[in-house]
Structures are given as C-alpha cells and as structure tokens.
Coordinates of C-alpha atoms in Angstrom, one line a residue:
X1 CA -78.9 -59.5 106.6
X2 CA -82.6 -59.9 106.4
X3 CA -84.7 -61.8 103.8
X4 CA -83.2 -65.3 101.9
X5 CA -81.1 -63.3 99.0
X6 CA -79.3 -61.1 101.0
X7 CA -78.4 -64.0 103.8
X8 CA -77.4 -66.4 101.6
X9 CA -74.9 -63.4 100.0
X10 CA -73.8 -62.8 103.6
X11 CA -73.0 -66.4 103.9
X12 CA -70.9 -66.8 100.7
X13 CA -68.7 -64.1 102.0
X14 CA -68.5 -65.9 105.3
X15 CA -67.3 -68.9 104.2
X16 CA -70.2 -70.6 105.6
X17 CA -71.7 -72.3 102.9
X18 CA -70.0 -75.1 102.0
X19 CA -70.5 -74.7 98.0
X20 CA -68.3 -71.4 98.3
X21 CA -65.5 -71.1 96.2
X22 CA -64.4 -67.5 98.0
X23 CA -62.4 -66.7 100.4
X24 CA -63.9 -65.9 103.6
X25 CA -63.8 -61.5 103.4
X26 CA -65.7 -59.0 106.1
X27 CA -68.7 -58.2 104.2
X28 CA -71.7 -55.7 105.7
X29 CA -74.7 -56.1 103.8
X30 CA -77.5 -53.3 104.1
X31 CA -80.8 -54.2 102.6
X32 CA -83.3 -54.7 101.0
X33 CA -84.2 -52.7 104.2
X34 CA -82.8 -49.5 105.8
X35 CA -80.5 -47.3 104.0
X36 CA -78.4 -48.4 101.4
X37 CA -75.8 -45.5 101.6
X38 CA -75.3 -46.0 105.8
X39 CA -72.0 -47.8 105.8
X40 CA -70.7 -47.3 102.2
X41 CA -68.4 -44.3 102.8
X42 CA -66.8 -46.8 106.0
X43 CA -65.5 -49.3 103.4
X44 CA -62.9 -49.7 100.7
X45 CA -64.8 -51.5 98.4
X46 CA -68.6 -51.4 97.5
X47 CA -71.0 -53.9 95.5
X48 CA -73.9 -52.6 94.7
X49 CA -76.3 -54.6 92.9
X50 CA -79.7 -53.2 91.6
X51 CA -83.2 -54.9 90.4
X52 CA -84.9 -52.4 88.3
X53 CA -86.3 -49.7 90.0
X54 CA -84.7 -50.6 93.0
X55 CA -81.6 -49.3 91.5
X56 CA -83.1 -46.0 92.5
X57 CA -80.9 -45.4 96.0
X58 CA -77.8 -45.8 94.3
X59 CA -78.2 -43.0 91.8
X60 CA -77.5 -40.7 94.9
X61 CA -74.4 -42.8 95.8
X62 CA -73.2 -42.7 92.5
X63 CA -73.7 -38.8 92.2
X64 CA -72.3 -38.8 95.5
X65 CA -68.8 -40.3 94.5
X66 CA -68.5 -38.8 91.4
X67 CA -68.7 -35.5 93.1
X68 CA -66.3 -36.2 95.9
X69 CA -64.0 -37.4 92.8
X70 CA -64.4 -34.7 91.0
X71 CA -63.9 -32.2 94.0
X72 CA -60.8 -34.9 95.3
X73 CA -62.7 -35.0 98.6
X74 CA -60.6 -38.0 100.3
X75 CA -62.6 -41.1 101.2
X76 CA -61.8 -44.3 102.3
X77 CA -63.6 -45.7 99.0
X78 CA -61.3 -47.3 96.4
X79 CA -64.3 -49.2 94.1
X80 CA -67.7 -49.5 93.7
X81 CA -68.9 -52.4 91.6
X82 CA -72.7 -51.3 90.3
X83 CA -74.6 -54.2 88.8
X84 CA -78.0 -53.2 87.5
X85 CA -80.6 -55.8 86.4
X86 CA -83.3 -55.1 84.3
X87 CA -86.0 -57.1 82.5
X88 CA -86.2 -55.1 79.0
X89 CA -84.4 -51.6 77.5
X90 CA -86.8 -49.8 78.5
X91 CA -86.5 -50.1 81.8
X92 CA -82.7 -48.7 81.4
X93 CA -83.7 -45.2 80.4
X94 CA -84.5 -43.5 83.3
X95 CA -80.9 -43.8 84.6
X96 CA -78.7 -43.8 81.6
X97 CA -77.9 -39.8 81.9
X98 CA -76.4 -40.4 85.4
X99 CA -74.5 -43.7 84.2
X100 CA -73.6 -41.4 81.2
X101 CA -71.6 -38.9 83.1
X102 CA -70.2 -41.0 85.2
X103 CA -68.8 -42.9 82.2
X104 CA -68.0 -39.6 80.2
X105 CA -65.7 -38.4 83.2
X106 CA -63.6 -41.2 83.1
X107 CA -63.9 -42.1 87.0
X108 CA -64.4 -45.6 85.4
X109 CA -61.3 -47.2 88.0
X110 CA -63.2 -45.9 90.5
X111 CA -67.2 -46.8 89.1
X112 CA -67.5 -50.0 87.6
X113 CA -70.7 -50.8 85.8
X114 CA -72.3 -54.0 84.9
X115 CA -76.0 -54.0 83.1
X116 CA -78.0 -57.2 82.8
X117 CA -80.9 -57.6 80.9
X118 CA -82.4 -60.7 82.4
X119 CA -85.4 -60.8 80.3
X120 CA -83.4 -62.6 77.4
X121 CA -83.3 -66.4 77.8
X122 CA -80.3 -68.2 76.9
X123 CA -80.6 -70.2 73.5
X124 CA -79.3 -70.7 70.5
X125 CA -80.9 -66.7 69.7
X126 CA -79.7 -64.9 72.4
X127 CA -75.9 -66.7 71.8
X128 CA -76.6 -65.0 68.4
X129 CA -77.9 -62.1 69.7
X130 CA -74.4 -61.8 71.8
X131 CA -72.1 -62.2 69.5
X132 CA -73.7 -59.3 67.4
X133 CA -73.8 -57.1 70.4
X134 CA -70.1 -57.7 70.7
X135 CA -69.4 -56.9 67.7
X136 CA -71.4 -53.6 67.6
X137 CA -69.7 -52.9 70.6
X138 CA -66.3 -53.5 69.2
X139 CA -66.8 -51.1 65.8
X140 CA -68.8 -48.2 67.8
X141 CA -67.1 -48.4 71.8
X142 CA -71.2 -47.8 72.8
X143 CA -73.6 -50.1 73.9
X144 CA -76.1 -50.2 71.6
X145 CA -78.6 -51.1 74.2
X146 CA -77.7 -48.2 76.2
X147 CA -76.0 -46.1 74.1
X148 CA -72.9 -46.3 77.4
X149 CA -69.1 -47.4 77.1
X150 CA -70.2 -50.5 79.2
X151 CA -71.3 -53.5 77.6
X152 CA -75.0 -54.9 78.3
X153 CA -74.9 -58.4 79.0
X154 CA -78.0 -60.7 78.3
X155 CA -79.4 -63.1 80.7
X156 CA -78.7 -63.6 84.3
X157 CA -75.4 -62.5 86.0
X158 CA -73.0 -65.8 86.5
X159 CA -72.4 -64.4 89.9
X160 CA -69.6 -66.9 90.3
X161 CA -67.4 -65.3 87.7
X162 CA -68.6 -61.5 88.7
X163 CA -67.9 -61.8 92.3
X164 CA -64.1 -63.6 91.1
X165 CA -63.4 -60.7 88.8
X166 CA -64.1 -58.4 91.4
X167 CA -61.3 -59.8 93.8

C-alpha cells in the first residue's frame, strides 16, 4: 500500500491502529498505483472507492461483472461495494449510463453503489437540502441528482458507518 490514504486504509483492516473499531479482515489494497483490476477477480468481496475522474478504471470492472453476471460466468466475486466521490453534478455525467445499466439489470446484490458529492458542506442548508432529496427520492425511486435508483449523499462519506454496513 503506497502513499498515506491507502496505508492508513490498509491499517484499519489490520487492526493496527489503535482507533479501529473493525475487526482485523485480509485486505489487499491496489493503488493509487498499478492496476486496479489485478487481484479483484481473486476475492470475494471488493471496495472500490473512486475520486472523480479517478473512478475511470472501474468502469471496465464494473462492465466486466455485469457481463460475467449476465453470461453466469462463475467467479469467486460475491460483492462489489463502488463508492464514487465527486465535487459537483457535473462531474457525475460522464458515467451515469454505465451506473444506469448496471442499476436497470437488477445485479444490485451483486453492485452496490454509493455517490458522494463532497462539494456540499454540512450546515444547517445542506441538512435541508437532504431531507428534500430524501423525500424526492421517496415519491420518484430516482436520484434526482443522478437521475439512478441509488441515493446521492451530500458531504463526505462517514467511512466508519460505510465500512460497518458493508460487514
């Protein structure tokens, strides 16, 4: 695990660091250099968690599973968790007709997606700004945002309560 962000990750999954609330799990993390897709198709489970464009090498592992789903290829892959952070909307376009599909075919307990738009500070606006998005969300089933069946959350990811859901 090179660079600060990806070795401090590495070391929550450890068990190392001693403000860890997780249960020590194997955990191979690939990035932000080499390939993302090296060791995916070796594991069971799968986090994948995109910064704007850098989202950009999992649209082929996404296509990728969805494919082998469709064609019920076997593969050792049970889940893949996709968190995508973005600073605005616009920023979301460019892979909505991927997320889409995937989404449309149903595949969702195998895909899981989670879109952050980290732009949007938390205050007393964005709390407002929340609840109306959850409420759009309730009377359409869409995102507004995106337009997907997945809800886009404002402000940073509490990773805490992402990483506990995922277990």
């Amino acid at each position: 695990s090179l660079g600060n962000w990806p070795r401090a990750v590495h070391r929550r999954f450890e068990g190392r660091n001693p403000e860890t609330r997780y249960k020590p799990v194997p955990a191979v993390l690939d990035g932000p250099y080499g390939t993302p897709s090296m060791h995916i198709f070796d594991s069971t489970h799968a986090i994948l968690v995109g910064a704007g464009i850098g989202a950009t090498p999992f649209a082929s592992i996404l296509r990728t599973v969805q494919l082998m789903n469709h064609q019920r290829k076997p593969m050792k892959l049970q889940k893949v968790h996709f968190i995508w952070l973005n600073r605005g909307q616009q920023s979301f376009e460019w892979f909505l007709e991927l997320l889409a599909d995937i989404q449309r075919r149903r595949i969702n307990d195998l895909i899981d997606i989670h879109i952050y738009m980290t732009d949007v500070k938390p205050d007393l606006k964005s709390g407002a700004l929340n609840l109306a998005m959850e409420i759009l969300f309730a009377e359409k089933g869409s995102d507004p945002v995106t337009g997907l069946p997945s809800q886009t959350h404002f402000g940073p990811p509490d990773w805490h309560a992402l990483i506990a859901a995922f277990a």
